[in-house]
Short mmCIF file of C-alpha atoms and ligand atoms in Angstrom, two decimals:
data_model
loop_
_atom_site.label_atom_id
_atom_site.label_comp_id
_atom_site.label_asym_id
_atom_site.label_seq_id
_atom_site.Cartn_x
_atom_site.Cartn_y
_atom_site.Cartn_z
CA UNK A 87 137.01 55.04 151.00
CA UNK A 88 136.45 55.20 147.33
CA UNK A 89 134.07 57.51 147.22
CA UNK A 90 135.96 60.04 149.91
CA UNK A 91 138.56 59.92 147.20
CA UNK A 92 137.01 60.91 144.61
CA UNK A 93 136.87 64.22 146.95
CA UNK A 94 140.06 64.56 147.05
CA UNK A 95 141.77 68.21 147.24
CA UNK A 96 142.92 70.23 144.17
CA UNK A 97 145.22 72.75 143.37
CA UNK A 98 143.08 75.41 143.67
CA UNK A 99 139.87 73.69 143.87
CA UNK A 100 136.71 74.16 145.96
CA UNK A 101 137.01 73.02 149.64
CA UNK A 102 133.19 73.90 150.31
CA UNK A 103 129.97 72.48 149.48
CA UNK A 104 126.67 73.97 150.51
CA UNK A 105 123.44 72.21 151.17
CA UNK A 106 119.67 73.99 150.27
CA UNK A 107 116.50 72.23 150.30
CA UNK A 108 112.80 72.66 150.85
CA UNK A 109 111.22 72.16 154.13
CA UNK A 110 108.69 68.77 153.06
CA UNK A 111 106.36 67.10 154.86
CA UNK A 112 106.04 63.26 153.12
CA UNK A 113 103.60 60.43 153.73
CA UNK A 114 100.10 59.18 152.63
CA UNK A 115 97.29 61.31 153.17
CA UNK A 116 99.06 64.37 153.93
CA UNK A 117 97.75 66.57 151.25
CA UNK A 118 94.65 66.41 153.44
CA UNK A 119 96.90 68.79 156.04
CA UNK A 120 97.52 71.69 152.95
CA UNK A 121 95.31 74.27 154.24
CA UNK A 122 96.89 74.23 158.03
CA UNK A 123 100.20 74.20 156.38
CA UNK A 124 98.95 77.32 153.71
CA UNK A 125 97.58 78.91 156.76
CA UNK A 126 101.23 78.67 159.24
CA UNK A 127 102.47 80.38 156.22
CA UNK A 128 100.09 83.03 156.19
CA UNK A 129 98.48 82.91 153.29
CA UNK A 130 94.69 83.98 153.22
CA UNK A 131 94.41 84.71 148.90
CA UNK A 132 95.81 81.45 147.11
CA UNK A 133 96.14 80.90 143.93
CA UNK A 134 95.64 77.43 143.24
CA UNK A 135 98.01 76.04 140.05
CA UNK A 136 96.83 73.18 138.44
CA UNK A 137 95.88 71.38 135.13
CA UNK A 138 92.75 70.29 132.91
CA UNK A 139 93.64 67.01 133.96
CA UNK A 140 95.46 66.69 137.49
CA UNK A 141 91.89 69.06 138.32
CA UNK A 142 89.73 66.31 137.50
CA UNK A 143 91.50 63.67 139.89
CA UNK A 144 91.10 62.92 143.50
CA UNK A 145 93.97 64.78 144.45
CA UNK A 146 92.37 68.46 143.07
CA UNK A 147 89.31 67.71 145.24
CA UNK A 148 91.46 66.83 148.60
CA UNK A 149 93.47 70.18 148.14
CA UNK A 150 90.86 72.46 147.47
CA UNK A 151 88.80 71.12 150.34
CA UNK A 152 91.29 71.50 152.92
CA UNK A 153 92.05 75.12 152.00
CA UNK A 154 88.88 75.84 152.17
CA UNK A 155 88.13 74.19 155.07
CA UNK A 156 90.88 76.55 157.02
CA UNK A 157 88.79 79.51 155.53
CA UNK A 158 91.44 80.61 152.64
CA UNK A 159 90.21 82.19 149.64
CA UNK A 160 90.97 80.02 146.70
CA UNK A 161 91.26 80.90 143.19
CA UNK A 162 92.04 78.23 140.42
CA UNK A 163 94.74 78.27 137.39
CA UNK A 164 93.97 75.54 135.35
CA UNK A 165 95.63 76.51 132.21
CA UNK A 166 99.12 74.82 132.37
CA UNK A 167 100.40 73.55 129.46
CA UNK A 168 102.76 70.59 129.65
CA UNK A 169 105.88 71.39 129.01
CA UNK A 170 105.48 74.91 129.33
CA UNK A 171 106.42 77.90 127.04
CA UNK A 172 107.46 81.29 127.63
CA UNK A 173 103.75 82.40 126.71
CA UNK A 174 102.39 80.20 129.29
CA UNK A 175 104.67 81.31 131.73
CA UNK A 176 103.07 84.86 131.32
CA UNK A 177 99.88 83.96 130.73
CA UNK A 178 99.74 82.49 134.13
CA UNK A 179 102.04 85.47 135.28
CA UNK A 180 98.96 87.93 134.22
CA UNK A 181 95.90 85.26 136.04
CA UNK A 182 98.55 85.81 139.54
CA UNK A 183 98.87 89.75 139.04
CA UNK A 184 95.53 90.47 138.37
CA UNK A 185 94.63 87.90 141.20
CA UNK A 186 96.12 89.55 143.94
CA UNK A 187 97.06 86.69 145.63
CA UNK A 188 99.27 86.26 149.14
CA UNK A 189 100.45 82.66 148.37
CA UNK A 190 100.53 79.76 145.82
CA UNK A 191 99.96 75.91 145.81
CA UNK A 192 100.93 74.03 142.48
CA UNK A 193 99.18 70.68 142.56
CA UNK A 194 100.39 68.70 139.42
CA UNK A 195 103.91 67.36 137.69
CA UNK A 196 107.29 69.43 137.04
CA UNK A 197 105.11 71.97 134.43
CA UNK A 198 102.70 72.79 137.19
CA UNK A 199 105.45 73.29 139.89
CA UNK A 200 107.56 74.91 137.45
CA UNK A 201 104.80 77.53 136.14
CA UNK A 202 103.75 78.42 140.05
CA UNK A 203 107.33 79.20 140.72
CA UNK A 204 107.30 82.06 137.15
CA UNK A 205 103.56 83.17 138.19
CA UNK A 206 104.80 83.74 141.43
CA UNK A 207 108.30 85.76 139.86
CA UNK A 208 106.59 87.75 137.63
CA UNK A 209 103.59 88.70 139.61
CA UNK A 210 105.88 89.80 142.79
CA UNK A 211 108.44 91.18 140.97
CA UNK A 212 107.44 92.45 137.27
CA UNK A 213 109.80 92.47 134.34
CA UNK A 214 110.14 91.24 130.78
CA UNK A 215 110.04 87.72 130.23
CA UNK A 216 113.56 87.68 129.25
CA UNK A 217 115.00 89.74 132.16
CA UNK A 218 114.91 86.72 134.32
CA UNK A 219 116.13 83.82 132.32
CA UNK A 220 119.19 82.61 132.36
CA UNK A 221 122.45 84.09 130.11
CA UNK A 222 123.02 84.36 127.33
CA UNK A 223 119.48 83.65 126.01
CA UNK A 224 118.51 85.97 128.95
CA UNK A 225 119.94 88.78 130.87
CA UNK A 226 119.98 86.16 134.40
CA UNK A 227 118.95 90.11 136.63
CA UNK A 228 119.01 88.39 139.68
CA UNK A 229 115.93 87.98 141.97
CA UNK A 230 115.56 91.22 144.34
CA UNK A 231 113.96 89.38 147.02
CA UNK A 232 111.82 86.20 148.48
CA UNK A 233 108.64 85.48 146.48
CA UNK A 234 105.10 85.08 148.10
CA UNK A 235 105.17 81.81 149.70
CA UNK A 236 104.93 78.51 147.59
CA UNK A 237 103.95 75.06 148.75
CA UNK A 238 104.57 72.74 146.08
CA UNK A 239 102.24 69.39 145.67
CA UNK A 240 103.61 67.23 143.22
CA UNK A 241 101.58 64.06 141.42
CA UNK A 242 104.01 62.97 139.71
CA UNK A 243 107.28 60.93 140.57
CA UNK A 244 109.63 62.87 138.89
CA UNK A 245 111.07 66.22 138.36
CA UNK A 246 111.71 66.64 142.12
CA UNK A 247 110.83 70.54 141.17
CA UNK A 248 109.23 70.84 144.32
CA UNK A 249 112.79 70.85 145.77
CA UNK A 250 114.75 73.08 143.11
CA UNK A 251 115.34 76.38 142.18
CA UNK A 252 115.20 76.66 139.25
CA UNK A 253 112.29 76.53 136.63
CA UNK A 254 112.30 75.33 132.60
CA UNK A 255 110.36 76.61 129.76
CA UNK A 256 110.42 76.32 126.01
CA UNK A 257 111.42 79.89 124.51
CA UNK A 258 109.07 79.41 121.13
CA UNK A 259 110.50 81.98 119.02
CA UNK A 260 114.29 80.36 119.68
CA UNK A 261 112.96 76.43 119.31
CA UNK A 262 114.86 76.23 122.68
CA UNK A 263 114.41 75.08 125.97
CA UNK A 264 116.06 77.51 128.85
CA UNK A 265 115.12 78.31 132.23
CA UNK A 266 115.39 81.28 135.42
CA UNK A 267 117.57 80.10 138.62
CA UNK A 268 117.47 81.62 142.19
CA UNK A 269 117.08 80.41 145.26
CA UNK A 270 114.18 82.54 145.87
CA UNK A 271 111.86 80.31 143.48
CA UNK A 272 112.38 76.97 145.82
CA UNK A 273 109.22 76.56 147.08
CA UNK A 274 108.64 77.06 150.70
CA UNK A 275 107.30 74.00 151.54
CA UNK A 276 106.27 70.79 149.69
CA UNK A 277 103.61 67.86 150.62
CA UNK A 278 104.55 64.69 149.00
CA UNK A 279 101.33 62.31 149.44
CA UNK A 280 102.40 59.32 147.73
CA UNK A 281 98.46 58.65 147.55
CA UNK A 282 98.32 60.96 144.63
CA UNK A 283 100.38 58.90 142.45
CA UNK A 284 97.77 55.72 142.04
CA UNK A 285 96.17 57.50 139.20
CA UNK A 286 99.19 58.20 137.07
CA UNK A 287 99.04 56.17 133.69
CA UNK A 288 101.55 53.80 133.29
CA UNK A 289 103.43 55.78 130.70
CA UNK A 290 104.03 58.49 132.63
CA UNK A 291 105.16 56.58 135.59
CA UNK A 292 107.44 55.54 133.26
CA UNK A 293 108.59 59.30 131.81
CA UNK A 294 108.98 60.63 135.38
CA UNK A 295 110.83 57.32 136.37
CA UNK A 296 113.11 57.91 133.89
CA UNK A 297 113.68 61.29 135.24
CA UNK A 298 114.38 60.03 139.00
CA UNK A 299 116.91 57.80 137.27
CA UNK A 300 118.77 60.22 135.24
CA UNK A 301 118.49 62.94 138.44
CA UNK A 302 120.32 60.52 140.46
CA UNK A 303 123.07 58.77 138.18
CA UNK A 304 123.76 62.36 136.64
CA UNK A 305 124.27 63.74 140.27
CA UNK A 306 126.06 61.21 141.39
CA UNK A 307 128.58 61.02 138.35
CA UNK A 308 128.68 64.80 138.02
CA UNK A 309 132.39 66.82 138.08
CA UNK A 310 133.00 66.33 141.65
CA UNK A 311 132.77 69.83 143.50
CA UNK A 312 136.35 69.58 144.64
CA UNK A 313 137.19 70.04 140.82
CA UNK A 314 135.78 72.79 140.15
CA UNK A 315 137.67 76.54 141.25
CA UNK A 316 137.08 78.09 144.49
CA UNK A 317 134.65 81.23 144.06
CA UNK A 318 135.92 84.42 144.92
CA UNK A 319 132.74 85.49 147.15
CA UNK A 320 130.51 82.83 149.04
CA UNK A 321 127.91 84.69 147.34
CA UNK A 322 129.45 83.68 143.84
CA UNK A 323 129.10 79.80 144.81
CA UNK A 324 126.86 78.53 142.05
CA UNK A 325 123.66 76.59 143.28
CA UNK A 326 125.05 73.38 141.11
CA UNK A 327 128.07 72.66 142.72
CA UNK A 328 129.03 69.11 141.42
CA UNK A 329 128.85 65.58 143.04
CA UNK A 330 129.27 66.14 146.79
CA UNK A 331 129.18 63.64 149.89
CA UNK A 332 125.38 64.92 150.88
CA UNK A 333 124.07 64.51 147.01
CA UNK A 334 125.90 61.00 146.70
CA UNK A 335 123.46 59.42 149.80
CA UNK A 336 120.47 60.87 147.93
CA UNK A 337 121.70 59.96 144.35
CA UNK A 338 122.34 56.56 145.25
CA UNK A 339 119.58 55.72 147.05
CA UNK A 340 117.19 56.82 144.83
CA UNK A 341 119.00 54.83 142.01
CA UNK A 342 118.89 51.66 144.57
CA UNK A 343 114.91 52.54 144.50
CA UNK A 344 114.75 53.32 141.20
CA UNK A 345 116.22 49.92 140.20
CA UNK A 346 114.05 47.83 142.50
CA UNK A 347 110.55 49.79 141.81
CA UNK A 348 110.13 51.66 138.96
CA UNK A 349 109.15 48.59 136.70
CA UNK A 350 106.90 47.43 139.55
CA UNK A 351 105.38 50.62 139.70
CA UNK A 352 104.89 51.09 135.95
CA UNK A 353 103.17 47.33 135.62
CA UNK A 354 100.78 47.98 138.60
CA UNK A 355 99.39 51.04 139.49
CA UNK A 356 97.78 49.27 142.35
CA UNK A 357 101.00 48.21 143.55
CA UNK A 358 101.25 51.20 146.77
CA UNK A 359 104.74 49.94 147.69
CA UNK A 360 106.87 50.56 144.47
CA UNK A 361 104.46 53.98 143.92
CA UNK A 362 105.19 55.14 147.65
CA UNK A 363 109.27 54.37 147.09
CA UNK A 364 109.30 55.95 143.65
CA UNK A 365 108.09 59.63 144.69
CA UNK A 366 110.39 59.57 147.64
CA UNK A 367 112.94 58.16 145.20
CA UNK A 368 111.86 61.53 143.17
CA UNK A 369 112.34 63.72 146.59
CA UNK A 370 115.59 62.14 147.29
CA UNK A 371 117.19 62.60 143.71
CA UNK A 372 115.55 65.96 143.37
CA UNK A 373 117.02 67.42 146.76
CA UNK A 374 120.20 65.81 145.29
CA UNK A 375 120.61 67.59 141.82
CA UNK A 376 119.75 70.30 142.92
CA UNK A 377 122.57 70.84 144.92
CA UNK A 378 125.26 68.97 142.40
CA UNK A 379 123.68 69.60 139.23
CA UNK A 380 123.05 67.18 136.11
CA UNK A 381 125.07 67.15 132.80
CA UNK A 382 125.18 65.68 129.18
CA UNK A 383 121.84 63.85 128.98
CA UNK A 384 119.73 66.66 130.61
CA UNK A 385 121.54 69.35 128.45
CA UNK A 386 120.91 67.04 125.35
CA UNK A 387 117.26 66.50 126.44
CA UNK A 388 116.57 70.21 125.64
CA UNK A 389 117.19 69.68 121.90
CA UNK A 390 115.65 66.54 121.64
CA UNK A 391 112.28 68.64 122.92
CA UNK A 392 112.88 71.68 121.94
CA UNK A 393 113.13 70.21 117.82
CA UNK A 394 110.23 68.00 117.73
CA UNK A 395 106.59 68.42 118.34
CA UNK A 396 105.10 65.42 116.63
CA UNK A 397 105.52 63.15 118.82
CA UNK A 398 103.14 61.60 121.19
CA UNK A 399 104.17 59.03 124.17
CA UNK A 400 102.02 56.56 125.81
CA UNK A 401 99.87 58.56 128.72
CA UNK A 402 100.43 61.89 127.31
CA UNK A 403 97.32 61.45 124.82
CA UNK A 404 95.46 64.14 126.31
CA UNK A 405 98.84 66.71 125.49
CA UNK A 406 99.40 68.81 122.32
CA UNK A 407 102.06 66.61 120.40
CA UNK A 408 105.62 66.65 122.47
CA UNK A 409 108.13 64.52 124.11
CA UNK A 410 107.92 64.01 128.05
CA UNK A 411 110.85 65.25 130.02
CA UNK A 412 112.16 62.29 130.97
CA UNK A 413 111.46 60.37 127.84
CA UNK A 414 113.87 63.21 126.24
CA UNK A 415 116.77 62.52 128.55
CA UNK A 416 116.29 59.13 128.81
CA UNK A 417 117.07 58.89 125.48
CA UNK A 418 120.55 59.61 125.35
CA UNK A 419 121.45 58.51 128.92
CA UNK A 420 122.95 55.27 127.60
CA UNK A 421 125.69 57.15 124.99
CA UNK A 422 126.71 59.90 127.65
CA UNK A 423 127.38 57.51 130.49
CA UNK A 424 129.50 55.13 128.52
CA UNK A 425 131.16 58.41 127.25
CA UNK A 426 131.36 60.07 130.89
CA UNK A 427 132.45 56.27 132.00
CA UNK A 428 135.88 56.70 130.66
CA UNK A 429 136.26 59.93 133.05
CA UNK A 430 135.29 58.50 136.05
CA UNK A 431 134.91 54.53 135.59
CA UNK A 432 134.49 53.86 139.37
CA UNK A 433 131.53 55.93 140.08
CA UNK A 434 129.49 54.50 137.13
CA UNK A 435 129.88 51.13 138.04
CA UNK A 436 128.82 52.21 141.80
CA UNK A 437 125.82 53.57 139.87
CA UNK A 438 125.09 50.77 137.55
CA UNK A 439 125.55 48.67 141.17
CA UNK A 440 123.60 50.17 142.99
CA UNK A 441 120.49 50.11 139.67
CA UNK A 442 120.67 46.56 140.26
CA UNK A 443 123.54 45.33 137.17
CA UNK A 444 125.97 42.53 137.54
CA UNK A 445 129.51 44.57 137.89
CA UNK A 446 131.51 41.30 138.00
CA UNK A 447 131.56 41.39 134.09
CA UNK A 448 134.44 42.81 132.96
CA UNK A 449 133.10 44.91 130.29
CA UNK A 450 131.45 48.71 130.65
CA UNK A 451 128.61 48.39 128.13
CA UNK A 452 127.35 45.18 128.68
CA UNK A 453 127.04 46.07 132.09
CA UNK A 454 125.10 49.05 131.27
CA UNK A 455 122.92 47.42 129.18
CA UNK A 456 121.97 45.09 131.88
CA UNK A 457 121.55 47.95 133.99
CA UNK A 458 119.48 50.04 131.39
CA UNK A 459 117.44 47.49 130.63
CA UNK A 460 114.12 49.75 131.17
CA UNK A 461 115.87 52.01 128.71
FE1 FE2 B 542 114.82 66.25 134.77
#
């Protein structure tokens, strides 16, 4: 009853929430099926999006084999850069134009998703990198119409990109990270083989855990959508719409998983059961922010990347100097819930419940440092 509460109508407020996701097919093994899947979609040319690394694993050889065992013409991109940049963005814009490709498959983490969906953008629909990206860095032109079809294949636990629409870059010149949203750069489809996890070092288990996390307990304390104003179009509805009752099941089940596996999975990378629960932990959050949104850690995450390149975390050794995502939100996760707490006490205790914490105690930090305790 809380929680419907929490929903309850404003003077002017939204009545409506919306619900977009990508069509996902989820299990072991199934990145074996990608080339009958690339095929129903009618792709014959695919550009393959990748990195150095993720194309040296298992994973790279079960993907390219299955397209080209369904007879599909396969070019590969290896040239993603982690935590990619505006240049990049385009020079993996120029491989897909020149390429002349009638689908894409990104095999890899959040930077490899993330760069398939701006190859695909730019290639389809030409323009300045800037005309694109969102406002005010950018001048946000919407996008005319669907892309070439996209099935996303993430590795990592994480950034749930393969279920968003919306992709992030570093703008170099501007030391800034900022991004391009439409729903035309959700990928079409997405195969989630948790089998491609077991090679992940344990550090960036870790990073992308942190990520799930922060999805979910952002989500699910967001502005609730029934706080925010009606729109005066449907059209005008914005694709982060707040906490909702469909992004609260997601959101809190993935911080229930989150809780119970992510040290397991970080300790053991043999250990298949916490792996398996933490990517569809990942799913689950992802499908949920990206219909309520995040808030003050993701937003401060930006600056904490965007302003230092020195740095070098535990399983990104083979990376130019940076901070992981989810390392960068992480972060500050502690000081913006316990600020956010005051707001809407009920909901982060739910959260820091549901992560596994003791809420009998009476006071809000302690509680959260129990919960934290990865952090
Ligand atoms: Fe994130």
């Amino acid at each position: 009853m809380a929680r419907m509460a929490h929903y309850a109508p404003t003077e002017g407020g939204e009545t409506v929430f919306t619900v977009s996701a990508t069509s996902m097919k989820f299990g072991a093994g199934c990145l074996a099926e990608l080339g009958g899947d690339a095929t129903a979609l009618g792709m014959s040319r695919v550009a393959l999006f990748t990195d150095k690394h993720v194309r040296e694993i298992p994973p790279a050889r079960t993907a390219f084999e299955s397209l080209e065992r369904a007879g599909l013409d396969v070019a590969i991109y290896d040239e993603v850069k982690v935590e990619p940049t505006d240049r990049s963005f385009m020079a993996a814009a120029d491989f897909a134009r020149e390429g002349g490709f009638d689908g894409y498959v990104s095999l890899g983490g959040g930077s490899v998703i993330d760069t398939a969906k701006a190859a695909n953008l730019y290639a389809t629909y030409p323009d300045e990198m800037l005309v694109y990206v969102n406002a005010p860095i950018g001048l946000a032109k919407p996008v005319p119409e669907p892309l070439r079809p996209h099935i996303a294949c993430p590795t990592t636990s994480g950034t749930g990109s393969e279920t968003t629409s919306v992709t992030v870059f570093d703008l170099v010149k501007e030391q800034v990270k900022t991004g391009i949203s439409s729903k035309h750069l959700r990928p079409t489809f997405a195969l989630i083989d948790s089998d491609t996890t077991r090679t992940l070092p344990a550090g960036v288990v870790a990073s992308t855990g942190f990520d799930v996390l922060t999805h979910a307990i952002e989500s699910y304390t967001a502005k609730p959508y029934t706080a925010r104003s009606r729109p005066e179009a449907p059209g005008l509805r914005p694709f982060y719409q707040g906490a909702n009752p469909y992004s609260d099941i997601g959101s809190l089940e993935a911080i229930r998983l989150g809780g119970r596996y992510l040290a397991r999975a970080v300790k053991d990378a043999d250990d298949c059961e916490a792996r398996e629960h933490l990517i569809f932990a990942a799913t689950l959050a992802g499908t949920a922010f990206g219909n309520a949104g995040v808030h003050i850690p993701h937003s401060m995450s930006y600056s904490v990347a965007g302003l230092n390149h020195t740095f070098t975390a535990n399983g990104y050794e083979r990376d130019n100097h940076m901070i992981p995502h989810g390392i960068s939100v992480v972060v500050n996760a502690p000081a913006a819930f316990r600020f956010t707490a005051e707001v809407a006490p009920e909901r982060h205790l739910e959260a820091a419940e549901a992560l596994g914490a003791d809420v009998t105690e009476d006071d809000l930090a302690a509680i959260y440092k129990d919960a934290m305790r990865y952090w």
